[in-house]
Amino acid sequence: MVYKQKRCLLSAVVGLLALVYALSFVFDPQQVDKRSDAFTWLDPRFLDQIDAVEIYGPAADTRLVRRNNAWFVSADGAEYPARQFRVEDFLGALTRRGVWPVQARSASAHERLGLAEAAASRIVVRGGAGLPLLDLLAGNGNLSGRGIYLRKAGQNEARSGEDRLSGYISGPRSSWYNLRLFPDSETGVNATASITVDSVQRLTVYPPAGRGMNGPAVFTRSGSGWSINGIALSQPENNKADTYIRGILNIEGEDFISPSAGPEAFDDGRLVLELGDGSIRTVRIGPPGESDQRCAVVSGSPYVYALTSWAVDRLFRDASFFD
């Protein structure tokens, strides 16, 4: 009987000590500070609700909109395809939990931290009508040189942490554009619609004037190889044909431009890609402009791309490339 009483007493003492230890850990000021420093600006649960993002930066203002689960840049009354991965990474930076200790709780500190509304950059994340999901002000870099001050609009509390946002805020609007002539080769949102080298069964190249090429070049897939104008290529050249076609699919413009003429004006060279699903995509090139820049249009797309002379050279390879 005495043994049982001692055992119960010892168990009670152990339990009490464990409780005291746990409470001391929970209420330890250092532990409380660490938990309050762990912070996320946007709850990841809202990701599927986001349909628009507005970025007001020092270089340009940018509006991103979501249509049918794909992102576009809204500019000048039109919508242009956005770099899907860039938008996803940007939203990931807003929803990722990090160490963001409080640096100020008073409005008097906002100007010093670059967080006054008139001076700060701004990110507004929207999800339908009503109040935004996030209205975030971005201020100066912190003393470490690797961090940034942030606060939510309407709140005085300012925090600082790892700067994951300045690269998105300070860039030009064009940094958000997906300027590939074949944007679906970048997004891969719908695997059945994504264009790859293996999708291309035939490519016919009509060179621009003065390229020194004798008529059109017809690349035809033959099994795992290729032929040009009916002449089969040996294995080393097969790799060059794949490289060439991959380069066409990945080619990017410098910017989108407003159309000033119909497709018939783009008559200085074209490429015709015949795909395995029976569809045909045609790239048409306009004549050189004053800066030697050319414009291009792609069948089925409403966009006009500005191309550098370097990009045009990649589209129309000299015959020596395949020797």
GROMACS .gro file of C-alpha atoms in nm, residues 49-283:
model
  235
   49GLN     CA    1  -0.934   3.235  -5.573
   50ILE     CA    2  -0.690   3.485  -5.724
   51ASP     CA    3  -0.809   3.630  -6.054
   52ALA     CA    4  -0.605   3.952  -6.079
   53VAL     CA    5  -0.281   4.104  -5.949
   54GLU     CA    6  -0.184   4.470  -5.971
   55ILE     CA    7   0.179   4.575  -5.928
   56TYR     CA    8   0.263   4.944  -5.892
   57GLY     CA    9   0.641   4.969  -5.921
   58PRO     CA   10   0.903   5.236  -5.985
   59ALA     CA   11   0.948   5.141  -6.352
   60ALA     CA   12   0.595   5.053  -6.459
   61ASP     CA   13   0.251   4.948  -6.342
   62THR     CA   14   0.145   4.597  -6.437
   63ARG     CA   15  -0.192   4.424  -6.420
   64LEU     CA   16  -0.210   4.044  -6.442
   65VAL     CA   17  -0.541   3.869  -6.502
   66ARG     CA   18  -0.635   3.503  -6.494
   67ARG     CA   19  -0.850   3.356  -6.771
   68ASN     CA   20  -0.936   2.985  -6.786
   69ASN     CA   21  -0.651   2.906  -6.546
   70ALA     CA   22  -0.394   3.091  -6.758
   71TRP     CA   23  -0.234   3.428  -6.681
   72PHE     CA   24  -0.228   3.731  -6.911
   73VAL     CA   25  -0.087   4.082  -6.892
   74SER     CA   26  -0.351   4.350  -6.941
   75ALA     CA   27  -0.205   4.653  -7.121
   76ASP     CA   28  -0.330   4.922  -7.359
   77GLY     CA   29  -0.675   4.771  -7.383
   78ALA     CA   30  -0.547   4.425  -7.479
   79GLU     CA   31  -0.438   4.109  -7.301
   80TYR     CA   32  -0.106   3.940  -7.378
   81PRO     CA   33   0.014   3.597  -7.264
   82ALA     CA   34   0.216   3.607  -6.944
   83ARG     CA   35   0.504   3.387  -6.835
   84GLN     CA   36   0.307   3.133  -6.635
   85PHE     CA   37   0.606   3.014  -6.432
   86ARG     CA   38   0.701   3.372  -6.340
   87VAL     CA   39   0.351   3.447  -6.209
   88GLU     CA   40   0.345   3.121  -6.014
   89ASP     CA   41   0.686   3.195  -5.859
   90PHE     CA   42   0.571   3.546  -5.767
   91LEU     CA   43   0.259   3.417  -5.592
   92GLY     CA   44   0.474   3.153  -5.424
   93ALA     CA   45   0.693   3.431  -5.278
   94LEU     CA   46   0.382   3.594  -5.130
   95THR     CA   47   0.244   3.272  -4.978
   96ARG     CA   48   0.572   3.116  -4.856
   97ARG     CA   49   0.620   3.133  -4.479
   98GLY     CA   50   0.937   3.311  -4.372
   99VAL     CA   51   1.102   3.502  -4.090
  100TRP     CA   52   0.948   3.850  -4.081
  101PRO     CA   53   1.011   4.017  -3.744
  102VAL     CA   54   0.818   4.331  -3.657
  103GLN     CA   55   1.033   4.644  -3.699
  104ALA     CA   56   0.783   4.917  -3.619
  105ARG     CA   57   0.428   4.953  -3.491
  106SER     CA   58   0.380   5.325  -3.537
  107ALA     CA   59   0.285   5.524  -3.846
  108SER     CA   60   0.563   5.767  -3.764
  109ALA     CA   61   0.816   5.508  -3.887
  110HIS     CA   62   0.659   5.460  -4.232
  111GLU     CA   63   0.840   5.742  -4.407
  112ARG     CA   64   1.180   5.634  -4.272
  113LEU     CA   65   1.120   5.276  -4.393
  114GLY     CA   66   0.991   5.386  -4.734
  115LEU     CA   67   0.643   5.260  -4.645
  116ALA     CA   68   0.448   5.586  -4.675
  117GLU     CA   69   0.175   5.529  -4.933
  118ALA     CA   70   0.302   5.808  -5.160
  119ALA     CA   71   0.653   5.655  -5.182
  120ALA     CA   72   0.605   5.279  -5.150
  121SER     CA   73   0.558   5.028  -5.427
  122ARG     CA   74   0.235   4.831  -5.403
  123ILE     CA   75   0.102   4.482  -5.471
  124VAL     CA   76  -0.274   4.427  -5.478
  125VAL     CA   77  -0.401   4.069  -5.508
  126ARG     CA   78  -0.768   4.034  -5.595
  127GLY     CA   79  -1.014   3.747  -5.587
  128GLY     CA   80  -1.349   3.856  -5.723
  129ALA     CA   81  -1.544   4.165  -5.622
  130GLY     CA   82  -1.496   4.326  -5.285
  131LEU     CA   83  -1.188   4.389  -5.077
  132PRO     CA   84  -0.857   4.255  -5.210
  133LEU     CA   85  -0.708   3.937  -5.070
  134LEU     CA   86  -0.387   4.131  -5.009
  135ASP     CA   87  -0.290   4.497  -5.033
  136LEU     CA   88   0.082   4.512  -4.963
  137LEU     CA   89   0.319   4.809  -4.951
  138ALA     CA   90   0.690   4.754  -5.023
  139GLY     CA   91   0.947   5.001  -4.897
  140ASN     CA   92   1.323   5.036  -4.864
  141GLY     CA   93   1.582   4.763  -4.834
  142ASN     CA   94   1.679   4.688  -4.474
  143LEU     CA   95   2.021   4.733  -4.314
  144SER     CA   96   2.136   4.381  -4.408
  145GLY     CA   97   2.122   4.469  -4.778
  146ARG     CA   98   1.932   4.145  -4.846
  147GLY     CA   99   1.596   4.230  -4.697
  148ILE     CA  100   1.300   4.461  -4.750
  149TYR     CA  101   1.041   4.641  -4.536
  150LEU     CA  102   0.678   4.552  -4.597
  151ARG     CA  103   0.345   4.637  -4.441
  152LYS     CA  104  -0.019   4.575  -4.523
  153ALA     CA  105  -0.215   4.880  -4.635
  154GLY     CA  106  -0.428   5.018  -4.356
  155GLN     CA  107  -0.201   4.872  -4.087
  156ASN     CA  108   0.081   5.047  -3.904
  157GLU     CA  109   0.282   4.731  -3.828
  158ALA     CA  110   0.594   4.704  -4.047
  159ARG     CA  111   0.805   4.391  -4.088
  160SER     CA  112   1.131   4.309  -4.264
  161GLY     CA  113   1.264   3.989  -4.412
  162GLU     CA  114   1.430   3.826  -4.710
  163ASP     CA  115   1.368   4.029  -5.024
  164ARG     CA  116   1.186   3.795  -5.262
  165LEU     CA  117   0.978   4.065  -5.430
  166SER     CA  118   1.193   4.352  -5.562
  167GLY     CA  119   1.285   4.162  -5.878
  168TYR     CA  120   0.915   4.136  -5.964
  169ILE     CA  121   0.822   4.489  -5.856
  170SER     CA  122   1.104   4.685  -6.020
  171GLY     CA  123   1.112   4.514  -6.362
  172PRO     CA  124   0.946   4.654  -6.676
  173ARG     CA  125   0.606   4.530  -6.780
  174SER     CA  126   0.765   4.332  -7.066
  175SER     CA  127   0.939   4.110  -6.809
  176TRP     CA  128   0.598   3.949  -6.748
  177TYR     CA  129   0.526   3.882  -7.118
  178ASN     CA  130   0.557   3.535  -7.263
  179LEU     CA  131   0.709   3.650  -7.591
  180ARG     CA  132   0.752   3.307  -7.746
  181LEU     CA  133   0.595   3.287  -8.088
  182PHE     CA  134   0.454   2.955  -7.968
  183PRO     CA  135   0.355   3.035  -7.608
  184ASP     CA  136   0.207   2.690  -7.542
  185SER     CA  137   0.557   2.542  -7.581
  186GLU     CA  138   0.646   2.733  -7.261
  187THR     CA  139   0.340   2.687  -7.044
  188GLY     CA  140   0.261   2.320  -7.089
  189VAL     CA  141  -0.072   2.397  -6.920
  190ASN     CA  142  -0.245   2.151  -7.149
  191ALA     CA  143  -0.012   1.867  -7.243
  192THR     CA  144  -0.222   1.773  -7.546
  193ALA     CA  145  -0.185   2.125  -7.689
  194SER     CA  146   0.181   2.174  -7.609
  195ILE     CA  147   0.403   2.187  -7.918
  196THR     CA  148   0.730   1.994  -7.906
  197VAL     CA  149   0.991   1.890  -8.162
  198ASP     CA  150   0.823   1.550  -8.181
  199SER     CA  151   0.495   1.721  -8.274
  200VAL     CA  152   0.642   1.857  -8.598
  201GLN     CA  153   0.613   1.622  -8.896
  202ARG     CA  154   0.705   1.864  -9.173
  203LEU     CA  155   0.857   2.211  -9.189
  204THR     CA  156   0.863   2.424  -9.503
  205VAL     CA  157   1.089   2.729  -9.496
  206TYR     CA  158   1.032   3.015  -9.742
  207PRO     CA  159   1.332   3.246  -9.684
  208PRO     CA  160   1.312   3.627  -9.691
  209ALA     CA  161   1.450   3.808  -9.993
  210GLY     CA  162   1.827   3.835 -10.004
  211ARG     CA  163   1.895   3.537  -9.776
  212GLY     CA  164   2.091   3.353 -10.044
  213MET     CA  165   1.876   3.040 -10.020
  214ASN     CA  166   1.759   2.867 -10.337
  215GLY     CA  167   1.383   2.841 -10.297
  216PRO     CA  168   1.195   2.678 -10.012
  217ALA     CA  169   1.352   2.409  -9.794
  218VAL     CA  170   1.121   2.123  -9.694
  219PHE     CA  171   1.210   1.923  -9.382
  220THR     CA  172   1.018   1.595  -9.365
  221ARG     CA  173   1.023   1.352  -9.076
  222SER     CA  174   1.106   0.999  -9.184
  223GLY     CA  175   1.087   0.754  -8.895
  224SER     CA  176   1.331   0.885  -8.637
  225GLY     CA  177   1.519   1.090  -8.898
  226TRP     CA  178   1.471   1.381  -9.135
  227SER     CA  179   1.509   1.458  -9.502
  228ILE     CA  180   1.557   1.797  -9.667
  229ASN     CA  181   1.396   1.837 -10.010
  230GLY     CA  182   1.376   1.458 -10.036
  231ILE     CA  183   1.740   1.393  -9.943
  232ALA     CA  184   1.775   1.190  -9.625
  233LEU     CA  185   2.009   1.329  -9.361
  234SER     CA  186   2.260   1.112  -9.183
  235GLN     CA  187   2.250   1.076  -8.805
  236PRO     CA  188   2.469   1.378  -8.716
  237GLU     CA  189   2.251   1.608  -8.926
  238ASN     CA  190   1.936   1.466  -8.767
  239ASN     CA  191   2.044   1.627  -8.442
  240LYS     CA  192   2.091   1.959  -8.621
  241ALA     CA  193   1.740   1.941  -8.767
  242ASP     CA  194   1.595   1.876  -8.421
  243THR     CA  195   1.803   2.162  -8.280
  244TYR     CA  196   1.683   2.395  -8.556
  245ILE     CA  197   1.313   2.311  -8.504
  246ARG     CA  198   1.348   2.336  -8.127
  247GLY     CA  199   1.497   2.681  -8.175
  248ILE     CA  200   1.197   2.785  -8.385
  249LEU     CA  201   0.954   2.669  -8.115
  250ASN     CA  202   1.149   2.854  -7.846
  251ILE     CA  203   1.211   3.177  -8.037
  252GLU     CA  204   1.107   3.493  -7.853
  253GLY     CA  205   1.025   3.843  -7.961
  254GLU     CA  206   1.144   4.162  -7.796
  255ASP     CA  207   0.798   4.299  -7.734
  256PHE     CA  208   0.438   4.292  -7.849
  257ILE     CA  209   0.338   4.571  -8.085
  258SER     CA  210  -0.001   4.697  -8.195
  259PRO     CA  211  -0.100   4.564  -8.538
  260SER     CA  212  -0.085   4.835  -8.803
  261ALA     CA  213  -0.152   4.612  -9.105
  262GLY     CA  214  -0.321   4.285  -9.194
  263PRO     CA  215  -0.147   3.947  -9.236
  264GLU     CA  216  -0.096   4.016  -9.607
  265ALA     CA  217   0.171   4.273  -9.514
  266PHE     CA  218   0.385   3.999  -9.360
  267ASP     CA  219   0.511   3.857  -9.687
  268ASP     CA  220   0.889   3.861  -9.654
  269GLY     CA  221   0.948   3.500  -9.558
  270ARG     CA  222   0.747   3.239  -9.375
  271LEU     CA  223   0.772   2.903  -9.202
  272VAL     CA  224   0.497   2.640  -9.220
  273LEU     CA  225   0.491   2.375  -8.948
  274GLU     CA  226   0.270   2.071  -9.006
  275LEU     CA  227   0.195   1.892  -8.680
  276GLY     CA  228   0.109   1.533  -8.600
  277ASP     CA  229  -0.250   1.618  -8.508
  278GLY     CA  230  -0.311   1.750  -8.861
  279SER     CA  231  -0.296   2.118  -8.767
  280ILE     CA  232  -0.071   2.373  -8.942
  281ARG     CA  233   0.101   2.672  -8.783
  282THR     CA  234   0.248   2.942  -9.005
  283VAL     CA  235   0.494   3.213  -8.904
   0.00000   0.00000   0.00000
